[in-house]
Amino acid sequence: MLESALYFVVIVTASAVIGVLFMKLWHRHLGTYGFKRKTLMTANEKDFYWRLRKALGPAWVVFPQVSMGALMDTCLTPRHPRYWDVRSQFAQKICDFVICDAKTITPCLVVELDDRMHDFERDRKRDGLMALAGYRTVRFWSRAKPNVEDLKKIMEKELAIEKLTLSKPAN
């Protein structure tokens, strides 16, 4: 009798210890309620940001991690039944960098830094959405980022094209 009671206590204790360990592991897997800081950019994005800043000079401002919802909206009113469906196509997406005119802070060009995680078909659709709102997107491959001098030449060309596009009268 004493032996079976001791056996029962050992089983219950072992089960409780295993349960507590399992719960701790489970919470570690899920995380806990609360908030933590994130970095604004990865080390790779920071490197490219500084290259962009050097290449562009003081006439341009580079904003990192800009919400597409800050750059565009749908022409539908919020009362339209499809407004939120259309807005959800872009509202939660982020542009890596937005180049703005330093005097007016007018967005002129979207720059994306693609890595192996990018889906080219999804990127094409995203660029199409941005184009519908009047933005051009320039993409660079993360593993072959241009140096500052090459980036300067590319950006001068891209921004000159953008200025020509913006200066054309609307038909």
Coordinates of N, CA and C in Angstrom, one line a residue:
M1 N 0.8 -1.2 0.0 CA 0.0 0.0 0.0 C 0.9 1.3 0.0
L2 N 1.9 1.3 0.9 CA 2.8 2.4 1.0 C 3.6 2.6 -0.3
E3 N 3.9 1.4 -0.9 CA 4.7 1.4 -2.1 C 3.8 2.0 -3.3
S4 N 2.6 1.7 -3.3 CA 1.7 2.2 -4.4 C 1.5 3.7 -4.2
A5 N 1.4 4.1 -3.0 CA 1.2 5.6 -2.7 C 2.4 6.4 -3.1
L6 N 3.6 5.8 -2.8 CA 4.8 6.5 -3.2 C 5.0 6.5 -4.7
Y7 N 4.6 5.4 -5.3 CA 4.6 5.3 -6.8 C 3.7 6.4 -7.4
F8 N 2.5 6.6 -6.8 CA 1.6 7.6 -7.3 C 2.1 9.0 -7.1
V9 N 2.8 9.3 -6.0 CA 3.4 10.6 -5.7 C 4.5 10.9 -6.7
V10 N 5.3 9.9 -7.0 CA 6.4 10.0 -8.0 C 5.8 10.3 -9.4
I11 N 4.8 9.6 -9.8 CA 4.2 9.8 -11.1 C 3.5 11.2 -11.2
V12 N 2.8 11.6 -10.1 CA 2.2 12.9 -10.1 C 3.3 14.1 -10.2
T13 N 4.3 13.9 -9.4 CA 5.4 14.9 -9.4 C 6.1 15.0 -10.7
A14 N 6.4 13.8 -11.3 CA 7.1 13.8 -12.6 C 6.2 14.4 -13.6
S15 N 4.9 14.1 -13.6 CA 4.0 14.7 -14.5 C 3.9 16.2 -14.4
A16 N 3.9 16.7 -13.2 CA 3.9 18.1 -12.9 C 5.1 18.8 -13.5
V17 N 6.3 18.2 -13.2 CA 7.6 18.8 -13.7 C 7.6 18.8 -15.2
I18 N 7.2 17.7 -15.8 CA 7.1 17.6 -17.3 C 6.2 18.7 -17.8
G19 N 5.0 18.8 -17.2 CA 4.0 19.8 -17.6 C 4.6 21.2 -17.5
V20 N 5.3 21.6 -16.4 CA 5.9 22.9 -16.3 C 6.9 23.1 -17.3
L21 N 7.8 22.1 -17.5 CA 8.8 22.3 -18.6 C 8.2 22.5 -19.9
F22 N 7.2 21.7 -20.2 CA 6.5 21.8 -21.5 C 5.9 23.2 -21.7
M23 N 5.3 23.7 -20.6 CA 4.7 25.1 -20.7 C 5.7 26.1 -20.9
K24 N 6.9 26.0 -20.2 CA 7.9 27.0 -20.4 C 8.5 26.9 -21.9
L25 N 8.7 25.7 -22.4 CA 9.1 25.6 -23.8 C 8.1 26.1 -24.7
W26 N 6.8 25.9 -24.5 CA 5.7 26.3 -25.3 C 5.7 27.9 -25.3
H27 N 5.8 28.5 -24.2 CA 5.8 29.9 -24.1 C 7.0 30.5 -24.8
R28 N 8.1 29.9 -24.7 CA 9.3 30.4 -25.3 C 9.1 30.3 -26.9
H29 N 8.4 29.3 -27.3 CA 8.1 29.1 -28.7 C 7.2 30.2 -29.2
L30 N 6.1 30.4 -28.4 CA 5.1 31.4 -28.8 C 5.5 32.8 -28.5
G31 N 6.4 33.0 -27.5 CA 6.7 34.4 -27.1 C 5.7 34.7 -25.9
T32 N 5.9 35.9 -25.3 CA 5.1 36.3 -24.3 C 4.5 37.6 -24.6
Y33 N 3.4 38.0 -24.0 CA 2.8 39.3 -24.2 C 3.7 40.4 -23.9
G34 N 3.7 41.4 -24.7 CA 4.6 42.6 -24.4 C 5.1 43.1 -25.7
F35 N 6.0 44.1 -25.6 CA 6.5 44.7 -26.8 C 8.0 44.8 -26.7
K36 N 8.6 44.9 -27.9 CA 10.1 45.0 -27.9 C 10.5 45.9 -29.1
R37 N 11.6 46.5 -29.0 CA 12.1 47.3 -30.0 C 12.6 46.5 -31.2
K38 N 12.4 47.0 -32.4 CA 13.0 46.4 -33.6 C 14.0 47.4 -34.2
T39 N 14.8 46.9 -35.0 CA 15.7 47.8 -35.8 C 14.9 48.3 -37.0
L40 N 15.2 49.5 -37.4 CA 14.5 50.1 -38.6 C 14.9 49.4 -39.9
M41 N 16.2 49.0 -39.9 CA 16.7 48.4 -41.1 C 17.7 47.3 -40.8
T42 N 17.8 46.3 -41.7 CA 18.9 45.3 -41.5 C 20.2 46.0 -41.7
A43 N 21.3 45.3 -41.4 CA 22.6 45.8 -41.7 C 22.9 46.0 -43.2
N44 N 22.3 45.1 -44.0 CA 22.4 45.2 -45.4 C 21.7 46.5 -45.9
E45 N 20.5 46.7 -45.4 CA 19.7 47.9 -45.8 C 20.4 49.2 -45.3
K46 N 21.0 49.2 -44.1 CA 21.7 50.3 -43.6 C 22.9 50.7 -44.5
D47 N 23.6 49.7 -44.9 CA 24.8 49.9 -45.8 C 24.3 50.5 -47.1
F48 N 23.2 50.0 -47.7 CA 22.7 50.6 -48.9 C 22.2 52.0 -48.7
Y49 N 21.5 52.2 -47.6 CA 21.0 53.6 -47.2 C 22.1 54.6 -47.3
W50 N 23.3 54.3 -46.6 CA 24.4 55.2 -46.6 C 25.0 55.4 -48.0
R51 N 25.0 54.4 -48.8 CA 25.5 54.5 -50.2 C 24.5 55.4 -51.0
L52 N 23.2 55.2 -50.8 CA 22.2 56.1 -51.4 C 22.4 57.6 -51.0
R53 N 22.6 57.8 -49.7 CA 22.7 59.2 -49.2 C 24.0 59.8 -49.8
K54 N 25.1 59.1 -49.9 CA 26.3 59.7 -50.5 C 26.2 59.9 -51.9
A55 N 25.5 59.0 -52.6 CA 25.4 59.1 -54.1 C 24.4 60.2 -54.5
L56 N 23.4 60.5 -53.7 CA 22.4 61.5 -54.0 C 22.8 62.9 -53.6
G57 N 23.5 63.1 -52.6 CA 23.9 64.4 -52.1 C 22.7 65.2 -51.5
P58 N 22.9 66.5 -51.2 CA 22.0 67.2 -50.4 C 20.7 67.6 -51.1
A59 N 20.6 67.4 -52.4 CA 19.4 67.8 -53.2 C 18.3 66.8 -53.0
W60 N 18.6 65.7 -52.4 CA 17.6 64.6 -52.2 C 17.6 64.1 -50.8
V61 N 16.4 63.6 -50.3 CA 16.3 63.0 -49.0 C 15.9 61.6 -49.2
V62 N 16.5 60.7 -48.4 CA 16.2 59.3 -48.5 C 15.4 58.9 -47.2
F63 N 14.2 58.4 -47.4 CA 13.4 57.9 -46.3 C 13.4 56.4 -46.4
P64 N 13.8 55.7 -45.3 CA 13.7 54.2 -45.3 C 12.4 53.7 -44.8
Q65 N 12.0 52.5 -45.2 CA 10.9 51.8 -44.6 C 9.6 52.6 -44.6
V66 N 9.2 53.0 -45.8 CA 8.0 53.9 -45.9 C 6.8 53.0 -46.3
S67 N 5.7 53.2 -45.6 CA 4.5 52.4 -45.8 C 3.9 52.8 -47.2
M68 N 3.5 51.9 -48.0 CA 2.8 52.2 -49.3 C 1.5 53.0 -49.0
G69 N 0.9 52.7 -47.9 CA -0.3 53.4 -47.5 C 0.0 54.9 -47.3
A70 N 1.2 55.3 -47.0 CA 1.6 56.7 -46.8 C 1.8 57.4 -48.2
L71 N 2.1 56.5 -49.2 CA 2.4 57.1 -50.5 C 1.2 57.1 -51.5
M72 N 0.2 56.2 -51.2 CA -0.9 56.1 -52.2 C -2.2 55.8 -51.4
D73 N -3.3 56.0 -52.2 CA -4.6 55.6 -51.7 C -5.4 55.3 -52.9
T74 N -6.5 54.6 -52.6 CA -7.5 54.3 -53.7 C -8.3 55.5 -54.0
C75 N -8.9 55.6 -55.2 CA -9.8 56.7 -55.5 C -11.2 56.5 -55.0
L76 N -11.4 55.3 -54.5 CA -12.7 55.0 -53.9 C -12.9 55.7 -52.6
T77 N -14.1 56.0 -52.2 CA -14.3 56.6 -50.9 C -14.5 55.5 -49.9
P78 N -14.2 55.7 -48.6 CA -14.3 54.7 -47.6 C -15.8 54.1 -47.5
R79 N -16.7 54.8 -48.1 CA -18.1 54.3 -48.1 C -18.3 53.2 -49.2
H80 N -17.4 53.2 -50.2 CA -17.6 52.2 -51.2 C -17.4 50.8 -50.7
P81 N -18.2 49.8 -51.1 CA -18.1 48.5 -50.5 C -16.7 47.8 -50.8
R82 N -16.0 48.2 -51.8 CA -14.7 47.6 -52.1 C -13.5 48.4 -51.6
Y83 N -13.8 49.5 -51.0 CA -12.7 50.4 -50.5 C -11.6 49.6 -49.7
W84 N -12.0 48.9 -48.7 CA -11.1 48.2 -47.8 C -10.4 47.0 -48.5
D85 N -11.1 46.4 -49.4 CA -10.5 45.3 -50.2 C -9.3 45.9 -51.1
V86 N -9.6 47.0 -51.8 CA -8.6 47.6 -52.6 C -7.5 48.1 -51.8
R87 N -7.8 48.8 -50.7 CA -6.7 49.4 -49.9 C -5.8 48.3 -49.3
S88 N -6.4 47.1 -49.0 CA -5.6 46.1 -48.4 C -4.6 45.5 -49.3
Q89 N -4.7 45.8 -50.6 CA -3.7 45.4 -51.6 C -2.3 46.0 -51.3
F90 N -2.3 47.2 -50.7 CA -1.0 47.9 -50.5 C -0.8 48.4 -49.1
A91 N -1.9 48.5 -48.3 CA -1.8 49.2 -47.0 C -0.7 48.6 -46.0
Q92 N -0.5 47.4 -46.1 CA 0.4 46.7 -45.1 C 1.8 46.5 -45.7
K93 N 2.1 47.0 -46.9 CA 3.3 46.8 -47.6 C 4.3 48.0 -47.3
I94 N 5.6 47.7 -47.3 CA 6.6 48.7 -47.0 C 7.6 48.8 -48.2
C95 N 7.9 50.1 -48.5 CA 8.9 50.3 -49.5 C 10.3 50.5 -48.8
D96 N 11.3 49.9 -49.4 CA 12.6 49.9 -48.7 C 13.1 51.4 -48.5
F97 N 13.0 52.1 -49.7 CA 13.5 53.5 -49.6 C 12.6 54.4 -50.6
V98 N 12.4 55.6 -50.1 CA 11.7 56.6 -51.0 C 12.6 57.8 -51.1
I99 N 12.9 58.2 -52.3 CA 13.8 59.3 -52.6 C 12.8 60.5 -52.8
C100 N 13.1 61.6 -52.0 CA 12.2 62.8 -52.1 C 13.1 64.0 -52.4
D101 N 12.5 65.0 -53.1 CA 13.1 66.2 -53.4 C 13.3 66.9 -52.0
A102 N 14.6 67.4 -51.7 CA 14.9 67.9 -50.4 C 14.1 69.2 -50.1
K103 N 13.8 70.0 -51.2 CA 13.1 71.3 -50.9 C 11.6 71.1 -50.6
T104 N 11.0 70.1 -51.3 CA 9.5 70.0 -51.2 C 9.1 68.7 -50.5
I105 N 10.0 67.8 -50.2 CA 9.8 66.5 -49.6 C 8.7 65.8 -50.5
T106 N 8.7 66.0 -51.7 CA 7.9 65.3 -52.7 C 8.5 64.0 -53.0
P107 N 7.8 62.9 -52.8 CA 8.4 61.6 -53.2 C 8.6 61.5 -54.8
C108 N 9.7 61.1 -55.2 CA 10.1 61.1 -56.6 C 10.4 59.7 -57.1
L109 N 10.9 58.8 -56.3 CA 11.3 57.5 -56.7 C 11.3 56.5 -55.6
V110 N 10.9 55.3 -55.9 CA 10.9 54.2 -54.9 C 12.1 53.3 -55.2
V111 N 12.9 53.0 -54.2 CA 14.0 52.1 -54.4 C 13.8 50.8 -53.6
E112 N 14.0 49.7 -54.2 CA 13.8 48.4 -53.5 C 15.2 47.7 -53.6
L113 N 15.5 47.0 -52.5 CA 16.7 46.2 -52.4 C 16.3 44.8 -52.2
D114 N 16.4 44.0 -53.3 CA 15.9 42.7 -53.4 C 17.0 41.7 -52.9
D115 N 16.5 40.7 -52.2 CA 17.4 39.6 -51.8 C 16.8 38.2 -52.2
R116 N 17.3 37.1 -51.8 CA 16.8 35.9 -52.3 C 15.4 35.5 -51.9
M117 N 14.9 36.3 -50.9 CA 13.5 36.0 -50.4 C 12.5 36.7 -51.3
H118 N 12.9 37.5 -52.2 CA 11.9 38.3 -53.0 C 11.3 37.3 -54.1
D119 N 10.0 37.6 -54.2 CA 9.2 36.8 -55.2 C 9.0 37.8 -56.4
F120 N 9.6 37.4 -57.6 CA 9.6 38.3 -58.7 C 8.2 38.6 -59.2
E121 N 7.3 37.7 -59.2 CA 6.0 37.9 -59.7 C 5.2 38.9 -58.7
R122 N 5.4 38.7 -57.4 CA 4.8 39.6 -56.5 C 5.4 41.0 -56.6
D123 N 6.7 41.1 -56.8 CA 7.4 42.4 -57.0 C 6.8 43.1 -58.2
R124 N 6.6 42.3 -59.3 CA 6.1 42.9 -60.5 C 4.7 43.6 -60.2
K125 N 3.9 42.8 -59.5 CA 2.5 43.3 -59.2 C 2.6 44.6 -58.3
R126 N 3.5 44.6 -57.3 CA 3.7 45.7 -56.4 C 4.2 46.9 -57.2
D127 N 5.1 46.7 -58.1 CA 5.6 47.8 -58.9 C 4.5 48.4 -59.8
G128 N 3.6 47.5 -60.3 CA 2.5 47.9 -61.1 C 1.5 48.8 -60.3
L129 N 1.3 48.4 -59.0 CA 0.4 49.2 -58.1 C 1.1 50.6 -57.9
M130 N 2.4 50.6 -57.7 CA 3.0 51.9 -57.5 C 3.0 52.7 -58.7
A131 N 3.1 52.1 -59.9 CA 3.0 52.8 -61.2 C 1.6 53.4 -61.3
L132 N 0.6 52.7 -60.9 CA -0.8 53.2 -61.0 C -1.0 54.5 -60.2
A133 N -0.2 54.6 -59.1 CA -0.3 55.8 -58.3 C 0.8 56.9 -58.8
G134 N 1.5 56.6 -59.8 CA 2.4 57.6 -60.4 C 3.9 57.5 -59.9
Y135 N 4.2 56.3 -59.3 CA 5.6 56.1 -58.8 C 6.3 55.1 -59.6
R136 N 7.6 55.5 -59.9 CA 8.5 54.5 -60.6 C 9.3 53.8 -59.5
T137 N 9.6 52.5 -59.7 CA 10.4 51.7 -58.8 C 11.6 51.3 -59.4
V138 N 12.7 51.5 -58.7 CA 14.0 51.0 -59.2 C 14.5 49.9 -58.2
R139 N 14.9 48.8 -58.8 CA 15.3 47.6 -58.0 C 16.8 47.4 -58.1
F140 N 17.4 47.0 -57.0 CA 18.8 46.6 -56.9 C 18.9 45.2 -56.3
W141 N 19.8 44.4 -56.8 CA 20.0 43.1 -56.2 C 20.9 43.2 -55.0
S142 N 20.5 42.7 -53.9 CA 21.2 42.9 -52.6 C 22.6 42.4 -52.6
R143 N 22.9 41.3 -53.3 CA 24.2 40.7 -53.3 C 25.1 41.4 -54.3
A144 N 24.6 42.3 -55.1 CA 25.4 43.0 -56.1 C 25.1 44.5 -56.0
K145 N 25.1 45.0 -54.8 CA 24.8 46.5 -54.7 C 25.9 47.3 -55.4
P146 N 25.5 48.3 -56.1 CA 26.5 49.1 -56.8 C 27.3 50.0 -55.7
N147 N 28.5 50.3 -56.1 CA 29.3 51.2 -55.2 C 28.7 52.6 -55.3
V148 N 29.2 53.5 -54.5 CA 28.6 54.9 -54.5 C 28.7 55.6 -55.8
E149 N 29.8 55.5 -56.5 CA 30.0 56.2 -57.8 C 29.0 55.6 -58.9
D150 N 28.9 54.3 -58.9 CA 28.0 53.7 -59.9 C 26.5 54.0 -59.5
L151 N 26.3 54.0 -58.2 CA 24.9 54.3 -57.8 C 24.6 55.8 -58.1
K152 N 25.5 56.6 -58.0 CA 25.3 58.1 -58.3 C 24.9 58.2 -59.8
K153 N 25.6 57.5 -60.7 CA 25.3 57.6 -62.1 C 23.9 57.0 -62.4
I154 N 23.5 55.9 -61.8 CA 22.2 55.3 -61.9 C 21.1 56.2 -61.4
M155 N 21.3 56.7 -60.2 CA 20.3 57.6 -59.6 C 20.1 58.9 -60.4
E156 N 21.2 59.5 -60.9 CA 21.1 60.7 -61.7 C 20.2 60.4 -62.9
K157 N 20.5 59.3 -63.6 CA 19.7 58.9 -64.8 C 18.2 58.7 -64.4
E158 N 18.0 57.9 -63.3 CA 16.6 57.6 -62.9 C 15.8 58.8 -62.5
L159 N 16.5 59.7 -61.7 CA 15.8 60.9 -61.3 C 15.6 61.9 -62.4
A160 N 16.5 61.9 -63.4 CA 16.3 62.8 -64.6 C 15.1 62.3 -65.4
I161 N 14.9 61.0 -65.5 CA 13.7 60.4 -66.1 C 12.5 60.8 -65.4
E162 N 12.6 60.7 -64.0 CA 11.4 61.1 -63.2 C 11.1 62.5 -63.4
K163 N 12.0 63.4 -63.4 CA 11.8 64.9 -63.6 C 11.1 65.1 -64.9
L164 N 11.6 64.4 -66.0 CA 10.9 64.6 -67.3 C 9.5 64.1 -67.2
T165 N 9.2 63.0 -66.6 CA 7.9 62.5 -66.5 C 7.0 63.4 -65.7
L166 N 7.5 64.0 -64.6 CA 6.7 64.9 -63.8 C 6.4 66.2 -64.5
S167 N 7.3 66.6 -65.4 CA 7.2 67.9 -66.0 C 6.3 67.9 -67.3
K168 N 5.9 66.7 -67.7 CA 5.1 66.6 -68.9 C 3.7 67.0 -68.5
P169 N 3.0 67.8 -69.4 CA 1.6 68.1 -69.0 C 0.7 66.9 -69.1
A170 N -0.3 66.9 -68.2 CA -1.3 65.8 -68.3 C -2.2 66.0 -69.4
N171 N -2.6 64.9 -70.1 CA -3.5 65.0 -71.2 C -4.9 64.7 -70.7

